[in-house]
Structures are given as C-alpha cells and as structure tokens.
Short mmCIF file of C-alpha atoms in Angstrom, two decimals:
data_model
loop_
_atom_site.label_atom_id
_atom_site.label_comp_id
_atom_site.label_asym_id
_atom_site.label_seq_id
_atom_site.Cartn_x
_atom_site.Cartn_y
_atom_site.Cartn_z
CA MET A 1 -15.03 -41.04 -5.96
CA ASN A 2 -14.84 -41.01 -2.15
CA GLU A 3 -14.22 -43.95 0.21
CA ILE A 4 -17.92 -44.67 0.68
CA ASP A 5 -18.50 -44.91 -3.07
CA THR A 6 -15.53 -47.28 -3.36
CA LEU A 7 -16.99 -49.43 -0.60
CA ILE A 8 -20.39 -49.47 -2.27
CA ARG A 9 -18.85 -50.42 -5.58
CA LEU A 10 -16.89 -53.27 -3.98
CA PHE A 11 -19.99 -54.59 -2.15
CA SER A 12 -22.11 -54.42 -5.29
CA ARG A 13 -19.71 -56.88 -6.97
CA LEU A 14 -20.33 -59.56 -4.31
CA PRO A 15 -22.68 -62.47 -5.02
CA GLY A 16 -26.27 -61.60 -4.06
CA PHE A 17 -25.61 -57.85 -4.03
CA GLY A 18 -26.69 -55.19 -6.44
CA ALA A 19 -26.09 -51.45 -6.34
CA ARG A 20 -29.13 -50.80 -4.17
CA SER A 21 -28.43 -53.55 -1.61
CA ALA A 22 -24.76 -52.55 -1.49
CA ARG A 23 -25.75 -48.97 -0.62
CA ARG A 24 -28.12 -50.19 2.10
CA THR A 25 -25.43 -52.48 3.57
CA VAL A 26 -22.76 -49.79 3.59
CA LEU A 27 -25.15 -47.31 5.21
CA TYR A 28 -26.11 -49.89 7.84
CA LEU A 29 -22.43 -50.63 8.62
CA ILE A 30 -21.62 -46.95 8.94
CA LYS A 31 -24.52 -46.45 11.40
CA LYS A 32 -23.47 -49.55 13.38
CA ARG A 33 -19.76 -48.74 13.36
CA GLU A 34 -18.84 -50.15 16.77
CA THR A 35 -21.09 -53.21 16.93
CA GLN A 36 -20.98 -54.37 13.27
CA PHE A 37 -18.50 -52.52 11.11
CA LEU A 38 -15.29 -52.84 13.14
CA PRO A 39 -15.87 -56.51 14.12
CA LEU A 40 -16.58 -57.25 10.43
CA ILE A 41 -13.31 -55.56 9.36
CA SER A 42 -11.45 -57.50 12.00
CA ALA A 43 -13.00 -60.83 10.99
CA MET A 44 -12.43 -60.21 7.30
CA THR A 45 -8.81 -59.22 7.85
CA SER A 46 -8.18 -62.32 9.95
CA VAL A 47 -9.76 -64.61 7.34
CA ALA A 48 -7.88 -62.95 4.50
CA GLU A 49 -4.56 -63.31 6.30
CA HIS A 50 -4.88 -66.83 7.65
CA ILE A 51 -7.15 -68.81 5.37
CA SER A 52 -5.60 -71.34 2.99
CA VAL A 53 -6.61 -74.27 0.87
CA CYS A 54 -6.16 -77.66 2.58
CA PRO A 55 -3.53 -79.58 0.54
CA VAL A 56 -5.26 -82.88 1.36
CA CYS A 57 -8.96 -82.27 0.61
CA GLY A 58 -9.19 -78.77 -0.90
CA ASN A 59 -11.32 -77.32 1.93
CA PHE A 60 -10.70 -73.77 3.24
CA ASP A 61 -9.31 -73.43 6.76
CA SER A 62 -6.91 -71.33 8.81
CA GLN A 63 -4.77 -74.42 9.51
CA THR A 64 -3.32 -77.05 7.28
CA PRO A 65 -4.51 -79.78 7.07
CA CYS A 66 -8.02 -78.47 7.70
CA ALA A 67 -10.14 -79.28 10.75
CA VAL A 68 -12.04 -82.01 8.87
CA CYS A 69 -8.89 -83.77 7.82
CA ARG A 70 -7.37 -83.49 11.34
CA ASP A 71 -10.49 -84.81 13.09
CA VAL A 72 -9.54 -88.28 14.31
CA LYS A 73 -13.18 -89.14 15.09
CA ARG A 74 -14.03 -89.08 11.40
CA ASP A 75 -13.95 -92.24 9.29
CA PRO A 76 -10.86 -91.95 7.06
CA THR A 77 -11.96 -94.84 4.89
CA THR A 78 -15.01 -93.03 3.48
CA VAL A 79 -14.44 -89.99 1.29
CA CYS A 80 -17.20 -87.77 -0.10
CA VAL A 81 -16.22 -86.22 -3.45
CA VAL A 82 -17.76 -82.78 -4.04
CA GLN A 83 -17.45 -80.13 -6.73
CA ASP A 84 -16.83 -77.14 -4.53
CA VAL A 85 -16.22 -76.04 -0.94
CA ALA A 86 -19.80 -74.79 -0.84
CA ASP A 87 -21.00 -78.37 -1.34
CA LEU A 88 -18.72 -79.58 1.46
CA TRP A 89 -20.23 -76.98 3.80
CA ALA A 90 -23.76 -78.00 2.72
CA ILE A 91 -23.08 -81.64 3.65
CA GLU A 92 -21.46 -80.58 6.89
CA ARG A 93 -24.55 -78.57 7.77
CA SER A 94 -26.63 -81.71 7.55
CA GLY A 95 -24.45 -83.25 10.30
CA TYR A 96 -25.04 -86.71 8.88
CA PHE A 97 -21.80 -87.55 7.13
CA LYS A 98 -18.88 -88.49 9.39
CA GLY A 99 -16.24 -89.33 6.80
CA LYS A 100 -13.76 -87.11 5.00
CA TYR A 101 -14.00 -85.03 1.85
CA HIS A 102 -12.33 -84.35 -1.44
CA VAL A 103 -13.03 -81.10 -3.33
CA LEU A 104 -12.59 -81.46 -7.08
CA GLY A 105 -12.59 -77.75 -7.78
CA GLY A 106 -14.79 -78.03 -10.88
CA LEU A 107 -16.60 -80.41 -13.18
CA LEU A 108 -15.81 -82.05 -16.50
CA SER A 109 -17.66 -80.41 -19.32
CA PRO A 110 -17.63 -82.23 -22.64
CA ILE A 111 -19.46 -79.30 -24.24
CA ASP A 112 -17.11 -76.58 -22.99
CA GLY A 113 -14.00 -78.75 -23.26
CA THR A 114 -13.11 -78.89 -19.55
CA GLY A 115 -11.02 -82.04 -19.22
CA PRO A 116 -9.83 -84.20 -16.31
CA ASP A 117 -6.50 -82.33 -16.09
CA GLU A 118 -8.33 -79.32 -14.74
CA LEU A 119 -9.71 -81.22 -11.71
CA LYS A 120 -7.90 -82.37 -8.57
CA LEU A 121 -8.02 -86.02 -9.58
CA PRO A 122 -4.33 -86.90 -9.18
CA VAL A 123 -4.53 -85.89 -5.49
CA LEU A 124 -7.59 -88.14 -5.09
CA GLU A 125 -5.79 -90.96 -6.79
CA LYS A 126 -2.86 -90.57 -4.38
CA ARG A 127 -5.24 -90.48 -1.39
CA ILE A 128 -6.88 -93.72 -2.52
CA ARG A 129 -3.43 -95.29 -2.82
CA ASP A 130 -2.00 -93.99 0.46
CA GLU A 131 -4.89 -93.49 2.90
CA GLY A 132 -6.67 -96.86 2.76
CA ILE A 133 -9.89 -95.38 1.39
CA LYS A 134 -12.62 -98.03 1.04
CA GLU A 135 -15.54 -96.01 -0.30
CA LEU A 136 -15.99 -92.91 -2.47
CA ILE A 137 -19.33 -91.17 -2.24
CA LEU A 138 -19.87 -89.00 -5.32
CA ALA A 139 -21.91 -86.01 -4.14
CA LEU A 140 -21.96 -84.24 -7.49
CA PRO A 141 -24.72 -82.12 -9.09
CA ALA A 142 -27.53 -83.95 -10.90
CA THR A 143 -26.65 -82.08 -14.13
CA VAL A 144 -25.09 -83.21 -17.37
CA ASP A 145 -21.63 -82.00 -16.32
CA GLY A 146 -21.99 -83.32 -12.74
CA GLN A 147 -23.00 -86.79 -13.84
CA THR A 148 -20.39 -86.88 -16.64
CA THR A 149 -17.79 -86.20 -13.96
CA GLY A 150 -19.31 -88.90 -11.74
CA HIS A 151 -19.20 -91.51 -14.51
CA TYR A 152 -15.60 -90.53 -15.32
CA ILE A 153 -14.47 -90.96 -11.69
CA THR A 154 -16.33 -94.28 -11.43
CA GLU A 155 -14.52 -95.61 -14.47
CA LEU A 156 -11.18 -94.16 -13.38
CA PHE A 157 -11.26 -96.00 -10.05
CA GLN A 158 -13.26 -99.08 -11.03
CA ASN A 159 -10.20 -101.30 -10.61
CA ALA A 160 -8.94 -99.62 -7.46
CA GLY A 161 -10.73 -102.11 -5.18
CA ILE A 162 -12.98 -99.54 -3.56
CA ARG A 163 -16.76 -99.09 -3.40
CA ILE A 164 -18.07 -96.12 -5.39
CA SER A 165 -21.57 -94.80 -4.67
CA SER A 166 -23.52 -91.73 -5.71
CA LEU A 167 -26.19 -89.64 -4.03
CA ALA A 168 -29.77 -90.65 -4.81
CA GLN A 169 -31.80 -88.60 -7.24
CA GLY A 170 -35.52 -87.94 -7.03
CA ILE A 171 -38.27 -86.41 -4.92
CA PRO A 172 -36.89 -84.23 -2.08
CA VAL A 173 -38.14 -84.61 1.48
CA GLY A 174 -41.38 -82.65 1.82
CA GLY A 175 -41.77 -82.38 -1.94
CA GLU A 176 -45.17 -82.80 -3.57
CA LEU A 177 -45.34 -84.49 -6.93
CA ASP A 178 -47.63 -81.84 -8.35
CA TYR A 179 -44.93 -79.23 -7.96
CA MET A 180 -42.01 -81.35 -9.23
CA ASP A 181 -40.39 -80.65 -12.59
CA ASP A 182 -40.64 -83.34 -15.26
CA GLY A 183 -36.96 -84.22 -15.09
CA THR A 184 -37.10 -84.94 -11.35
CA ILE A 185 -40.18 -87.15 -11.72
CA ARG A 186 -38.65 -89.06 -14.61
CA THR A 187 -35.41 -89.62 -12.66
CA ALA A 188 -37.30 -90.60 -9.52
CA LEU A 189 -39.32 -93.17 -11.51
CA ALA A 190 -36.23 -94.51 -13.19
CA SER A 191 -34.38 -94.96 -9.88
CA ARG A 192 -37.40 -96.24 -7.87
CA ARG A 193 -36.73 -98.97 -5.29
CA MET B 1 -36.94 -56.38 -34.09
CA PRO B 2 -36.78 -60.14 -33.33
CA ASP B 3 -39.68 -61.41 -31.24
CA TRP B 4 -40.51 -65.03 -31.82
CA ASN B 5 -41.63 -68.29 -30.21
CA ASP B 6 -40.01 -71.57 -31.21
CA ALA B 7 -39.06 -75.02 -30.04
CA GLY B 8 -35.40 -75.26 -29.11
CA LEU B 9 -32.88 -77.77 -27.81
CA VAL B 10 -30.41 -76.53 -25.20
CA LEU B 11 -26.85 -76.83 -26.54
CA ARG B 12 -24.72 -74.86 -24.14
CA VAL B 13 -25.23 -72.92 -20.92
CA VAL B 14 -22.66 -70.34 -19.83
CA LYS B 15 -23.21 -68.81 -16.42
CA GLN B 16 -23.37 -65.07 -16.66
CA SER B 17 -23.90 -64.01 -13.05
CA GLU B 18 -25.30 -65.72 -9.99
CA ARG B 19 -28.66 -66.52 -11.57
CA ASN B 20 -28.40 -65.64 -15.24
CA ALA B 21 -26.93 -67.53 -18.18
CA VAL B 22 -26.21 -67.09 -21.86
CA VAL B 23 -27.84 -70.16 -23.40
CA THR B 24 -27.25 -71.47 -26.92
CA PHE B 25 -30.20 -73.28 -28.54
CA PHE B 26 -30.78 -75.18 -31.73
CA THR B 27 -34.28 -74.11 -32.71
CA GLN B 28 -36.72 -75.58 -35.18
CA ASN B 29 -37.37 -72.47 -37.27
CA ASN B 30 -34.59 -70.07 -36.35
CA GLY B 31 -31.51 -72.32 -36.35
CA ARG B 32 -28.77 -71.92 -33.80
CA THR B 33 -29.30 -68.93 -31.60
CA SER B 34 -28.16 -67.60 -28.22
CA GLY B 35 -29.81 -65.38 -25.70
CA LEU B 36 -29.58 -64.15 -22.12
CA CYS B 37 -31.85 -66.21 -19.87
CA LYS B 38 -32.62 -64.28 -16.72
CA GLY B 39 -33.09 -66.58 -13.75
CA ALA B 40 -31.73 -69.61 -15.58
CA PHE B 41 -30.22 -70.82 -12.32
CA SER B 42 -33.19 -69.84 -10.14
CA LYS B 43 -35.07 -72.49 -8.14
CA THR B 44 -38.04 -72.40 -10.52
CA ASN B 45 -35.78 -73.27 -13.42
CA THR B 46 -34.04 -76.19 -11.76
CA GLY B 47 -33.37 -78.86 -14.37
CA VAL B 48 -34.72 -76.76 -17.25
CA PHE B 49 -31.54 -75.41 -18.83
CA GLU B 50 -29.76 -78.73 -19.13
CA THR B 51 -27.97 -79.69 -22.30
CA GLY B 52 -30.25 -81.70 -24.58
CA ASN B 53 -33.56 -80.56 -23.06
CA LEU B 54 -36.34 -79.53 -25.42
CA LEU B 55 -37.82 -76.16 -24.49
CA ARG B 56 -40.49 -73.83 -25.76
CA ILE B 57 -38.63 -70.54 -26.03
CA ARG B 58 -39.48 -66.92 -26.69
CA LYS B 59 -36.71 -64.64 -27.84
CA THR B 60 -36.88 -60.85 -27.91
CA ALA B 61 -34.20 -58.40 -28.94
CA ARG B 62 -34.25 -54.74 -29.93
CA LEU B 63 -32.06 -55.29 -33.01
CA GLU B 64 -31.21 -58.39 -35.08
CA GLU B 65 -27.53 -58.22 -34.10
CA HIS B 66 -28.29 -58.00 -30.36
CA LEU B 67 -27.93 -61.01 -28.08
CA GLY B 68 -31.48 -60.60 -26.83
CA THR B 69 -33.27 -62.20 -23.93
CA VAL B 70 -34.84 -65.66 -23.91
CA SER B 71 -37.57 -67.03 -21.66
CA ALA B 72 -38.35 -70.72 -21.77
CA ASP B 73 -40.65 -73.48 -20.61
CA LEU B 74 -39.58 -77.09 -20.40
CA VAL B 75 -41.18 -79.42 -22.93
CA THR B 76 -39.17 -82.64 -22.61
CA ALA B 77 -36.34 -83.27 -20.13
CA TYR B 78 -34.22 -85.50 -22.37
CA ALA B 79 -31.15 -84.99 -20.14
CA ALA B 80 -32.88 -86.48 -17.08
CA ASP B 81 -33.47 -89.76 -18.95
CA VAL B 82 -29.79 -90.39 -19.54
CA LEU B 83 -28.06 -88.87 -16.52
CA ASN B 84 -27.38 -92.29 -14.98
CA ASP B 85 -25.84 -93.85 -18.07
CA ALA B 86 -22.30 -92.81 -19.01
CA ASP B 87 -22.56 -93.88 -22.66
CA ARG B 88 -25.91 -92.27 -23.35
CA LEU B 89 -24.88 -89.11 -21.55
CA LEU B 90 -21.75 -88.80 -23.65
CA LEU B 91 -23.75 -89.35 -26.84
CA LEU B 92 -26.17 -86.60 -25.86
CA SER B 93 -23.22 -84.29 -25.06
CA SER B 94 -21.52 -85.14 -28.33
CA ALA B 95 -24.61 -84.49 -30.43
CA CYS B 96 -25.24 -81.14 -28.73
CA ALA B 97 -21.57 -80.17 -29.03
CA LEU B 98 -21.58 -80.97 -32.75
CA LEU B 99 -24.71 -78.84 -33.21
CA THR B 100 -22.79 -75.84 -31.86
CA MET B 101 -20.77 -76.07 -35.11
CA LEU B 102 -23.88 -75.00 -37.07
CA PRO B 103 -23.92 -71.50 -38.50
CA GLU B 104 -25.98 -69.02 -36.54
CA SER B 105 -29.60 -68.26 -37.49
CA GLU B 106 -29.75 -70.79 -40.38
CA PRO B 107 -32.75 -73.00 -39.77
CA ASP B 108 -32.68 -76.68 -40.69
CA GLU B 109 -35.99 -78.21 -39.74
CA ALA B 110 -35.05 -81.71 -41.00
CA LEU B 111 -31.93 -81.79 -38.80
CA PHE B 112 -33.96 -80.51 -35.83
CA THR B 113 -36.54 -83.26 -36.33
CA LYS B 114 -33.82 -85.90 -36.72
CA THR B 115 -32.14 -84.67 -33.54
CA VAL B 116 -35.38 -84.81 -31.53
CA SER B 117 -36.01 -88.33 -32.89
CA PHE B 118 -32.50 -89.39 -31.85
CA LEU B 119 -32.98 -87.95 -28.31
CA THR B 120 -36.31 -89.77 -28.07
CA VAL B 121 -34.76 -93.16 -28.80
CA LEU B 122 -31.61 -92.50 -26.77
CA PRO B 123 -32.88 -94.20 -23.56
CA PHE B 124 -33.72 -97.40 -25.47
CA ASP B 125 -31.76 -100.19 -27.14
CA GLY B 126 -30.03 -99.44 -30.42
CA PHE B 127 -28.88 -96.00 -29.26
CA TRP B 128 -25.34 -96.36 -30.62
CA GLU B 129 -26.76 -97.10 -34.07
CA ALA B 130 -29.18 -94.21 -33.77
CA TYR B 131 -26.29 -91.90 -32.90
CA ALA B 132 -24.14 -93.04 -35.84
CA ARG B 133 -27.07 -92.52 -38.22
CA TRP B 134 -27.71 -89.08 -36.65
CA GLU B 135 -24.07 -88.09 -37.12
CA LEU B 136 -24.19 -89.13 -40.77
CA PHE B 137 -27.36 -87.07 -41.22
CA PHE B 138 -25.66 -84.13 -39.46
CA LEU B 139 -22.65 -84.34 -41.79
CA THR B 140 -24.95 -84.32 -44.81
CA ALA B 141 -26.93 -81.42 -43.37
CA ILE B 142 -23.80 -79.26 -43.00
CA GLY B 143 -22.62 -80.22 -46.48
CA PHE B 144 -19.76 -82.62 -45.63
CA GLY B 145 -21.53 -85.97 -45.71
CA PRO B 146 -20.29 -88.86 -47.87
CA ASP B 147 -22.37 -89.76 -50.88
CA LEU B 148 -23.72 -93.21 -50.07
CA SER B 149 -26.33 -93.29 -52.83
CA VAL B 150 -24.47 -95.00 -55.64
CA CYS B 151 -21.16 -96.74 -56.42
CA ALA B 152 -18.76 -94.25 -57.98
CA LEU B 153 -17.24 -96.91 -60.24
CA THR B 154 -20.08 -99.21 -61.30
CA GLY B 155 -23.17 -97.05 -60.76
CA ARG B 156 -24.74 -99.78 -58.68
CA LYS B 157 -26.98 -98.83 -55.77
CA ASP B 158 -26.60 -102.04 -53.76
CA GLY B 159 -23.64 -103.67 -52.10
CA LEU B 160 -21.95 -100.41 -51.17
CA ALA B 161 -19.14 -101.31 -48.78
CA TYR B 162 -16.51 -98.51 -48.80
CA VAL B 163 -16.17 -94.76 -49.03
CA SER B 164 -13.30 -92.92 -50.59
CA PRO B 165 -11.76 -90.61 -47.93
CA LYS B 166 -10.75 -88.23 -50.70
CA THR B 167 -13.92 -87.83 -52.75
CA GLY B 168 -16.49 -89.02 -50.16
CA ARG B 169 -18.13 -91.26 -52.74
CA ALA B 170 -19.18 -94.85 -52.08
CA VAL B 171 -17.76 -97.89 -53.77
CA CYS B 172 -19.17 -101.42 -53.81
CA ALA B 173 -17.12 -104.33 -52.50
CA GLU B 174 -16.26 -105.85 -55.91
CA ALA B 175 -15.14 -102.52 -57.40
CA ALA B 176 -12.96 -101.68 -54.40
CA GLY B 177 -10.47 -104.39 -55.38
CA VAL B 178 -6.92 -103.81 -54.23
CA TRP B 179 -7.72 -100.27 -53.04
CA LYS B 180 -10.02 -101.38 -50.26
CA ASP B 181 -7.32 -100.96 -47.62
CA ARG B 182 -7.17 -97.26 -48.47
CA LEU B 183 -10.98 -96.85 -48.25
CA LEU B 184 -13.24 -96.38 -45.24
CA PRO B 185 -15.55 -99.35 -44.63
CA ILE B 186 -19.31 -98.71 -44.41
CA PRO B 187 -20.98 -100.84 -41.79
CA ALA B 188 -24.16 -102.43 -43.15
CA PHE B 189 -26.47 -100.96 -40.48
CA LEU B 190 -25.52 -97.42 -41.52
CA MET B 191 -27.30 -97.97 -44.84
CA THR B 192 -30.57 -98.83 -43.13
CA ASP B 193 -33.12 -96.68 -41.27
CA ASP B 194 -33.32 -98.83 -38.13
CA GLY B 195 -31.01 -101.79 -38.55
CA LEU B 196 -28.80 -102.88 -35.62
CA ALA B 197 -25.05 -103.36 -35.72
CA GLY B 198 -23.92 -106.98 -35.85
CA ASN B 199 -21.15 -106.31 -33.35
CA ALA B 200 -19.21 -103.58 -31.59
CA ASP B 201 -16.72 -103.33 -34.44
CA GLU B 202 -19.45 -102.06 -36.77
CA ILE B 203 -20.16 -99.18 -34.35
CA LYS B 204 -16.48 -98.35 -34.25
CA LYS B 205 -16.32 -98.39 -38.04
CA ALA B 206 -19.36 -96.16 -38.30
CA LEU B 207 -17.95 -93.60 -35.86
CA ALA B 208 -14.54 -93.78 -37.55
CA LEU B 209 -16.21 -93.06 -40.88
CA THR B 210 -18.23 -90.08 -39.67
CA GLY B 211 -15.32 -88.95 -37.50
CA PHE B 212 -13.02 -88.86 -40.51
CA PHE B 213 -15.36 -86.54 -42.46
CA LEU B 214 -15.98 -84.42 -39.37
CA GLU B 215 -12.28 -83.92 -38.72
CA ASN B 216 -10.80 -83.80 -42.18
CA HIS B 217 -13.59 -82.09 -44.13
CA ALA B 218 -16.05 -80.28 -41.82
CA ALA B 219 -13.73 -78.99 -39.13
CA LYS B 220 -10.97 -77.96 -41.53
CA THR B 221 -13.30 -76.15 -43.90
CA LEU B 222 -15.29 -74.48 -41.14
CA ASP B 223 -12.02 -73.61 -39.39
CA CYS B 224 -13.07 -75.07 -36.07
CA ARG B 225 -12.04 -77.99 -33.88
CA ILE B 226 -13.84 -81.26 -33.33
CA PRO B 227 -15.76 -80.81 -30.06
CA PHE B 228 -14.13 -82.34 -27.00
CA ALA B 229 -17.27 -84.42 -26.36
CA ARG B 230 -16.97 -86.10 -29.76
CA LYS B 231 -13.31 -86.86 -29.22
CA ARG B 232 -14.03 -88.38 -25.83
CA LEU B 233 -16.82 -90.44 -27.31
CA PHE B 234 -14.48 -91.99 -29.88
CA GLU B 235 -11.77 -92.62 -27.30
CA ARG B 236 -14.28 -94.24 -25.03
CA ILE B 237 -15.75 -96.57 -27.63
CA MET B 238 -12.29 -97.58 -28.84
CA VAL B 239 -11.24 -98.55 -25.30
CA LYS B 240 -14.49 -99.96 -23.95
CA ARG B 241 -16.32 -101.92 -26.58
#
C-alpha cells in the first residue's frame, strides 16, 4: 500500500466520508498542493499540537482556560450546559447566548447503564459553588437520554439556590405543521403558551 | 429468509456510524429482535427511533441468524409524551430496559398488548400503579411471577396480603400469623385491574415486591443483571415519595 492509499484509507474513516469521497478529496488535495494541501497540513499539525480540553468548561481551545471562559464580557452567572463541544459551537454560531458553558461529555442512559459518574458533573458542582452561578440553561437533546440527563441535573441542583431552565421544544422557525413529525407536534401542543 | 412486517416498540438504539444504528425492538408477532436501521439518525427520522416509540417495521435478512436490516415508520411517539416528566420518563425507560431481558425471537402478544396499554396510560394519572401492574405482568410472562391466585395455606382466594419470597405463593393476612415479618406485603391495588394506591407506601411495597422477584429469581436464573433504569427507578421512589 503506497502513501496515497494510506491517506485515502485515513480520510475514509472520517465522519461524512466514504471510500469514494475520500479518493476524490485526496485527488483534489494532490492537484491543489500549494494552495490547499500544504496549508491544510500546517493547520492540522498546529491544531494537533496545541489544542487541549478547557479544564473549566470542557471546550476545545489552544489556550487554557478557553477563549469563552477568558472572555470578561460574558456573563459568568449564566451557564449553558451542553452534551458535547459540537453543541457549544452550534449555540455560539447563533450569536445569541452571552453567558458561559459547561460540556458534560455525554448523557445519562438508563437503558445502556451510563451513570452520573461518567459525566463531568462534579466540575459543574464545583463551579456552581465557587463561581457565583445564578442560572443553568440545560441545552440538551430532546431525546429520552437527553431529557433524563436534564431531569437528573435539575434534581441534583434543586437546592443549590440557582435557577434552572431548559430549551423550549416544539415547532422550529420556518417549520410547517404539515411536515412535522408526530412527536414534535405532541410536544409543541403539550408545552404551548 | 426472514422478510416480515410487524408492529414494534423501540427498546434500545446503538449508534453504528454517523447515520445508522442497530435498533432492538419488542415486536408483536416476532418477539425481541434487532436490526440495522440505515438512516436512523437522518433528518427524516428525527424523533422516530426513540425508546418507547411504537413503529411499523419491516425486517429483511438473508439468513435467520443474520442481523438483517430494518426500515420503520412511526406509529405513536410515546416518548414525546413523557419527555418533560422525570418520573414518567424513568418508568418508560425501566419498562423498555426490562423488555431487553426477554429471549430473542420468542413472541408474546399478550405482553406486547399490555406494554402498549401501559404506554398509552403513562401520560395520565395512576401511572405508578399502571407500571407496578405491568411489571407484575412482565414477571409472570417471563415465568418468574408470584402466584397471587390463591392462599397457599387456606386455599382462600380473597384477603391475600403477603407473598412468600421463597415459594412465590400468596398468603392471606390471617394465615400469615407470626411469619408475616418474613413475607413480602401485597398492596391492595396490585390485586385489581385499575385500582389506585392509597398512598405512596403502597407503590413502594409494590415495586419492592416485583423488584425482589426480578432480582432474586429472574435475574439470577437468566444470568443477567437488573437493568440500571429499574435500579434508578427504585432508588428514586424510595428517596422521593
């Protein structure tokens, strides 16, 4: 197996890639060696060498604490709890939330037996104690595991003297009822205002 | 070559790749079965493969022993009804987790019907009682249920108040005598089809009774562990109610 085959094999293991798209990508990079391939190598090397997990919130950044935790303009009293860094990035893309984050690193799963010990809850508990947090916003998936985790966190901190809220569930912006799945419509009706 | 259509409840979803999942179902006519669902995490299937949802499924496989592929359409989104309620969500998870203890490909239509009935009443009042009765039915279905039909000592059919943890047979209050402290109490509502518990203690007693037979008879004989969801449920009710 030569170097190109190895590269194709490595690409094909990435999310969103298959054997065919990996081949196309590698071929494209080889053809655009100066403008795409070498800058990509440089960027990937830099990220691989410098990136680390923020010990405060669990975000990825090249500095510790991460840029979000260091930002003094952000409201330190409001913390958005998310399952994964991808969710943190999604909320950041919206540009609406100006508080801080806490990445759990997973969800409780009563079916699969994933318990609270496997989540970063002790760190969150310490942050609530030490950082003067006044509100937790639970931005967790609207799934059985996501909501089980949400209920668990709500009960865990119910006597901590903080406000705990969750993201709303229902019809998305621009969504037409005719195209909504039954579960979304039922939830939207149940949480109508 | 298996190729069938059936109604099935989602029990467990294990992500297989970015979009696919191996899903375990409890089906009406084919018992517990698993299959690869292509596109289970695609946008079109949002909210479909959630634990407790009732689906119309089609399973195809080349050979009986193959995992096979499953395609599905949502029939009733039972999970969506209880997402906002911690107790109900845990009961749904516990019931589905217990159903994973069933042997593979052994249909039990009565248990399927009872489970669908339980999920239907779950959003309404009396859901704790409905769950306790479902769990008792489940135990009986898998062959480890206590015999609550007649008193083991007097032969009476009424006034049954205790169960022997050893034999699983019921005893009426008068016959229990000095041994009653060694027996498991039967809450009155458990002997009815739709009666409500008088207080929270009765629910605890009911879950302690079914929990005992699950742990000491079913799990030990089947060589498996009590599902985490069931354990959490019991811990929660002992602390909360």
